[in-house]
C-alpha positions in Angstrom: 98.5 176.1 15.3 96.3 172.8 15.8 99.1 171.2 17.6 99.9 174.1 20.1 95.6 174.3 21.1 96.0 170.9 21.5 99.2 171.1 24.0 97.1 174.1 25.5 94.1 172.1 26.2 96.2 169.2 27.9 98.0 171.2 29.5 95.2 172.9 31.3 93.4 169.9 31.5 96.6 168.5 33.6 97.4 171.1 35.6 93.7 171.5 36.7 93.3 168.3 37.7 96.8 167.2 39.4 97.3 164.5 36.4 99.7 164.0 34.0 99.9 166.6 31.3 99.5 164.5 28.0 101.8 166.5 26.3 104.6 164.7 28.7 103.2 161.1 28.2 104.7 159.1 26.5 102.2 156.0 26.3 99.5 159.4 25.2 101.7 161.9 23.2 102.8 161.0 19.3 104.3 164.4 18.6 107.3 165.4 18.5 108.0 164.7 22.3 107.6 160.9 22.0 109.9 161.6 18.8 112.6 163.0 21.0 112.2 161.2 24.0 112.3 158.0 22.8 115.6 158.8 20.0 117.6 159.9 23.3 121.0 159.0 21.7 124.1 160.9 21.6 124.7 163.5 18.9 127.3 161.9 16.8 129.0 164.4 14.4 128.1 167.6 15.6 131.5 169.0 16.0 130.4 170.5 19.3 133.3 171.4 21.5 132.2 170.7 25.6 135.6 172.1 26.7 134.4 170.7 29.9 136.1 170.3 33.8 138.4 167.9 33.8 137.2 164.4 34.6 133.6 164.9 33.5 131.7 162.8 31.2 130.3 163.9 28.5 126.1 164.9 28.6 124.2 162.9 26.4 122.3 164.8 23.7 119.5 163.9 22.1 119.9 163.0 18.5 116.9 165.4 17.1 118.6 168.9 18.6 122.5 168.2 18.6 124.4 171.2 19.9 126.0 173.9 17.6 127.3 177.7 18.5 124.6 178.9 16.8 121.8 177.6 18.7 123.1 177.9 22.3 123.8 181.9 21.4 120.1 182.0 20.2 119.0 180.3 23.4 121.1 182.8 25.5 119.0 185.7 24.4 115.9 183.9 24.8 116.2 182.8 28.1 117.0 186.5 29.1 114.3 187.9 27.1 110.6 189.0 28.3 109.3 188.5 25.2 109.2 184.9 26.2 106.3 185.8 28.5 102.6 187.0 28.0 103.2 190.4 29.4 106.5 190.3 28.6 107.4 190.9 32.3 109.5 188.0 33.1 111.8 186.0 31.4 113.6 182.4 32.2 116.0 184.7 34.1 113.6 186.0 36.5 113.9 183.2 38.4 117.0 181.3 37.5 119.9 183.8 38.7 123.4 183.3 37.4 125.2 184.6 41.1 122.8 182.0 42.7 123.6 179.0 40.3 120.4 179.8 38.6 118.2 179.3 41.3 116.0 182.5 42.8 116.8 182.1 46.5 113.1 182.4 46.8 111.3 179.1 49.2 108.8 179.2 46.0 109.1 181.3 42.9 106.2 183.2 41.0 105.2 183.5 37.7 103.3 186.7 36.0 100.2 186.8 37.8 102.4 186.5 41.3 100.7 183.2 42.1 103.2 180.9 44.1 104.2 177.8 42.6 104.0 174.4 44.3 108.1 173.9 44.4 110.9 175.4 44.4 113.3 177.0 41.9 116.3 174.6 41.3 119.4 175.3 40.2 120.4 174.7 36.9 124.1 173.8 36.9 124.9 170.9 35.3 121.4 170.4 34.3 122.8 168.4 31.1 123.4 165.3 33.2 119.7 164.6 34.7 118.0 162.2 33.1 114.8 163.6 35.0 113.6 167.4 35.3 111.9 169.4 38.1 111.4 167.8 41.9 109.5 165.0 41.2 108.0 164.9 37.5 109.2 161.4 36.2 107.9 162.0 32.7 110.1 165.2 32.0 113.0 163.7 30.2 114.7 166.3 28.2 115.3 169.7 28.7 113.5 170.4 25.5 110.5 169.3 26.5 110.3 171.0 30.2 111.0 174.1 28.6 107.3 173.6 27.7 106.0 173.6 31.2 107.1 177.3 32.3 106.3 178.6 29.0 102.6 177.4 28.9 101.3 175.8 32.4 98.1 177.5 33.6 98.0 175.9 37.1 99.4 178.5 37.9 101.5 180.1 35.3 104.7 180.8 34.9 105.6 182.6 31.5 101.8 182.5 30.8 102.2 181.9 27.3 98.5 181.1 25.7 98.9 181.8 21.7 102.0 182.7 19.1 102.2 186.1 20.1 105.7 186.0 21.4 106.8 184.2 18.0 105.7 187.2 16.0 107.1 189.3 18.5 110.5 187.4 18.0 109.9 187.7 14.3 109.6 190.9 14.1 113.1 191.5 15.7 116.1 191.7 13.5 118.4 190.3 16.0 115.9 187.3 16.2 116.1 186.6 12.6 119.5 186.5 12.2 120.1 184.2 15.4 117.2 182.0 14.3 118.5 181.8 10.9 122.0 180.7 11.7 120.3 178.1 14.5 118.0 176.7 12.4 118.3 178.0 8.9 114.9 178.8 6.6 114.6 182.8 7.8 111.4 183.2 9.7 109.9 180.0 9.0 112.5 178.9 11.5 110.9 181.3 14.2 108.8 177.9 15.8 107.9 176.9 19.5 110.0 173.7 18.8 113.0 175.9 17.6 112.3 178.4 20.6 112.6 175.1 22.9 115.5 173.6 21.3 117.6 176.7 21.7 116.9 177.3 25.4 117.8 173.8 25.8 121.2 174.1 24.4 122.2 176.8 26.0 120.9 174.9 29.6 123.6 172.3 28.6 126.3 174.7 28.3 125.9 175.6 32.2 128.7 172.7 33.1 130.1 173.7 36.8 133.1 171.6 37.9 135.8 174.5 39.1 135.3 174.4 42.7 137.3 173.9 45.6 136.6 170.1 45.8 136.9 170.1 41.5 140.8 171.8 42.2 141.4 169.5 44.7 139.7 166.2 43.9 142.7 167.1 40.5 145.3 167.5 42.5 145.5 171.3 43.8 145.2 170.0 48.0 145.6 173.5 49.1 142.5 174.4 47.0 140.2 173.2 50.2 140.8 174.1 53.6 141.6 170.7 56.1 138.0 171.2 57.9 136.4 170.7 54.1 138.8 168.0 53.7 137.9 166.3 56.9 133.9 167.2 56.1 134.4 165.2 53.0 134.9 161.9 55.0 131.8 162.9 56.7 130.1 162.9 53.9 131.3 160.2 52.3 131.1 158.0 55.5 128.6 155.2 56.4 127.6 157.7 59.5 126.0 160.2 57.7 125.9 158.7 54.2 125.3 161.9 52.2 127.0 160.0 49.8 123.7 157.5 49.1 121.9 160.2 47.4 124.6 162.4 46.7 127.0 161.0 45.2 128.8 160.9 42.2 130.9 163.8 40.1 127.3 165.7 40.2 126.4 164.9 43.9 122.9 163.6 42.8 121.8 159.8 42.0 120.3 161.3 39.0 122.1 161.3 36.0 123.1 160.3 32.5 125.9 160.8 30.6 127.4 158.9 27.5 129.7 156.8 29.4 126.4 155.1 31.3 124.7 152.2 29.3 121.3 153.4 31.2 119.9 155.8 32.9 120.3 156.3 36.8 117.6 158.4 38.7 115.6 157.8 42.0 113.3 159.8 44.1 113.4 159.8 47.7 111.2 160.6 50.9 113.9 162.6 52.9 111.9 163.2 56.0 110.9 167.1 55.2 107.6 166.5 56.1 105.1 163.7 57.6 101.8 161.9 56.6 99.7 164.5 58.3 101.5 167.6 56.5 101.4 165.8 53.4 97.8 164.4 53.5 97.0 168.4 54.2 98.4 169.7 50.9 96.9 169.4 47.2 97.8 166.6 45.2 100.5 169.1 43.0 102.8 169.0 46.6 103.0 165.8 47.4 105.9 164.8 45.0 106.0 161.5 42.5 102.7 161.0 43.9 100.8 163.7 41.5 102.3 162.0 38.8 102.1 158.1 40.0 99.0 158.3 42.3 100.1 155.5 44.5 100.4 156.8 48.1 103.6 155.1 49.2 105.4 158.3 46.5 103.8 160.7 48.7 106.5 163.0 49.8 109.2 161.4 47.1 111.4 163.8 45.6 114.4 164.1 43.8 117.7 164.2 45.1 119.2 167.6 43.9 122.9 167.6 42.6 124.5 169.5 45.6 126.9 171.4 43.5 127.1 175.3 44.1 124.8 174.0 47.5 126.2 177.3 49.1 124.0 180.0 46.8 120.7 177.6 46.1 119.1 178.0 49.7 116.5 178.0 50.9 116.8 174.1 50.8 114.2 171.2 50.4 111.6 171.2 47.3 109.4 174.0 49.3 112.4 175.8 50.4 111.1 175.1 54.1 115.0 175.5 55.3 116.0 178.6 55.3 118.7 180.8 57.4 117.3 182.5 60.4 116.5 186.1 59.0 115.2 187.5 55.7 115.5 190.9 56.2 118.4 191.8 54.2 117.4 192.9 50.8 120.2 192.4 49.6 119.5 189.0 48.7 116.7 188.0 46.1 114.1 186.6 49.2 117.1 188.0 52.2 119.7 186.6 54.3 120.1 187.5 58.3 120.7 191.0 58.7 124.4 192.3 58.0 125.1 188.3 57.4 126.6 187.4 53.8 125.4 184.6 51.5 128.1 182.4 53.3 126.9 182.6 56.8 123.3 182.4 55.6 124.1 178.9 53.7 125.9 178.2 57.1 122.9 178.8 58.9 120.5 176.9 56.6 122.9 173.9 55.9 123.1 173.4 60.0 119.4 173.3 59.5 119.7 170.5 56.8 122.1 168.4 58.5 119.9 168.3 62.1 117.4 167.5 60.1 119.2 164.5 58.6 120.6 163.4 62.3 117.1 163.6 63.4 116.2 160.9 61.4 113.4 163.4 59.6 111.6 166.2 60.6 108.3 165.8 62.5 106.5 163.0 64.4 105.3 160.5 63.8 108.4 160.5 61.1 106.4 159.5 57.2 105.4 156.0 57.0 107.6 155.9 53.3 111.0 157.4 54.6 113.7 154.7 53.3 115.2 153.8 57.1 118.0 152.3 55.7 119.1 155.9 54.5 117.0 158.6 56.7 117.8 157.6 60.5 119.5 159.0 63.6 122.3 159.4 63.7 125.3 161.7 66.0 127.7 164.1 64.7 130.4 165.8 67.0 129.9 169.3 66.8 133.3 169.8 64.9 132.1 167.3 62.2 129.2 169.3 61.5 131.1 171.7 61.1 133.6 169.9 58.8 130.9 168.8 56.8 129.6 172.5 56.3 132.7 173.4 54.7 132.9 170.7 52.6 129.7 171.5 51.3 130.4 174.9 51.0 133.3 173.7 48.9 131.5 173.0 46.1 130.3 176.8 45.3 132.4 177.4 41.3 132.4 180.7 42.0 133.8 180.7 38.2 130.4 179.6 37.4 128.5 182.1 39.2 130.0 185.2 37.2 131.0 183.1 33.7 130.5 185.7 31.1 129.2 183.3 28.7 126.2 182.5 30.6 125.2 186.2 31.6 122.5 188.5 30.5 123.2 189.4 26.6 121.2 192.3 26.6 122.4 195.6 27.3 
């Protein structure tokens, strides 16, 4: 009980004050973070099956919360359930959709009091491999220890947890018992906020996507993407455009770790969303690595996404400023154009994306801490923007989006 005031306190602390939550430093923290964070290993032994796409590495695990059956089915219900929030009105889900990758096709989510947050909701497929969590939070490691930040941040919350009500809530449930049991062993003694966050995390490392057009093709199916996708992955993968810089790799992200790497890979980049004046405008919590590092030159520094399933995660950008050109259909989570289809929409918005990209940035003066050597002008022929939509559209597993195994387990 000591321990969770004390995260409480630094967590509000943090989150009032645009610092770093103490909870996620290491040089700060000796609990049980620094414990996990710094025994980042692989789980040797653990009999754990990935079954995954061909030609993917293997996530690295850490050592204190190896995977087992048990604990990813556990973590299934939880990240479904509203008991995981104060008022028990929202779960994980509520903003992490399976038929949208797990994002919320919101520009900026909302948590139980309605309060927009600063970002927006990323996907989570193939959030195993990152090495780094959330847009631009360097310190968040493991997904074990951001689960803490939408179950207890303040500023503004999420989940709005503030005591152990929901563990006595998950005690009291039968189900719970048994699932927490076979997890973790030692009946309801086993019902902890470190066995609550282990569990969500395995499960989050069971959502591997790798069977998309692109995955079929790149293994040898070429009629599993159309010849404009085809051509649009020389685009991408050209010194023109250069997608490939930041994108690149069997995630499409220049963040990641798996156990074939000897150390970890990650960067955050100034993409040319926004400029100086726009940032200099916005609290400290929207200004990217900045908030956390303080040194100007990160203002506006973000984290290159993986661009799989890119065709159901708009809007785009970490404030989900690019998005298609109507949102009046409700039948999307925020709306796509009226009578247009989650396709088109993504068409739409990825055009946006890519004259962003050949505009050198968005804005001018363009931001003083754009990397010219990536973000510059550049020209595309009509029909290779078009090629290069496609291929990007390519990468939507549409396996993924309606995998049994990662849907709601509640009835």
């Amino acid at each position: 009980m000591k321990l969770y005031k004390a995260l409480l306190l630094l967590g509000i602390l943090s989150f009032a004050n645009a610092c770093v939550p103490d909870f996620l430093d290491l040089k700060k923290s000796k609990n049980d973070n620094n414990l996990l964070l710094l025994a980042l290993a692989l789980s040797q032994g653990s009999g754990w099956v990935w079954n995954l796409p061909p030609g993917f590495p293997t996530p690295t695990v850490p050592s204190e919360n190896p995977m087992s059956q048990a604990k990813v089915d556990l973590g299934r219900f939880l990240f479904y359930d509203k008991k995981l929030s104060a008022n028990e009105s929202m779960s994980c889900s509520s903003c992490h959709f399976q038929n949208l990758a797990f994002s919320d096709g919101k520009a900026t989510p909302s948590g139980i009091t309605s309060e927009a947050h600063p970002r927006n909701a990323q996907h989570l497929s193939n959030a195993a491999y990152h090495p780094r969590l959330t847009w631009s939070n360097s310190l968040l490691k493991t997904l074990e220890q951001q689960a803490r930040v939408p179950m207890f941040s303040l500023a503004p919350p999420e989940l709005g947890l503030a005591n152990e009500d929901y563990l006595g809530k998950l005690k009291s449930d039968s189900n719970y018992r048994k699932l927490f049991s076979a997890a973790f062993g030692n009946g309801d003694s086993a019902v902890t906020e470190q066995n609550v966050r282990f569990a969500l995390a395995s499960f989050q490392r069971t959502m591997i996507s790798g069977y998309s057009p692109f995955d079929k093709a790149n293994n040898g199916n070429r009629s599993a993407m159309s010849a404009s996708a085809t051509r649009g992955a020389s685009v991408f993968n050209g010194e023109v455009a250069e997608c490939f810089h930041c994108h690149g790799g069997f995630n499409f992200t220049d963040t990641t770790l798996h156990t074939k790497q000897t150390s970890e890979e990650f960067a955050y980049h100034n993409n040319g969303t926004h400029n100086n004046a726009f940032y200099d405008a916005l609290p400290l919590n929207k200004q990217g690595l900045k908030e956390v590092t303080l040194v100007n030159s990160d203002q506006g520094k973000f984290r290159a996404p993986s661009l799989r399933n890119v065709g159901v995660t708009f809007p785009y950008m970490h404030d989900g400023s690019i998005m298609c050109d109507d949102s009046t259909n409700p039948g999307h989570p925020t709306g796509v154009a009226s009578g247009a289809t989650l396709e088109t929409c993504a068409r739409n918005a990825l055009g946006k994306v890519i004259d962003q990209y050949t505009a050198g940035g968005a804005g001018t003066p363009k931001h003083t801490s754009i990397d010219t050597t990536l973000i510059r002008p550049f020209s595309l022929q009509p029909s290779e923007k078009a090629d290069l939509i496609n291929f990007l559209l390519a990468l939507t597993d549409s396996e993924f989006l309606t995998d049994s195994k990662f849907s709601n387990p509640f009835p």
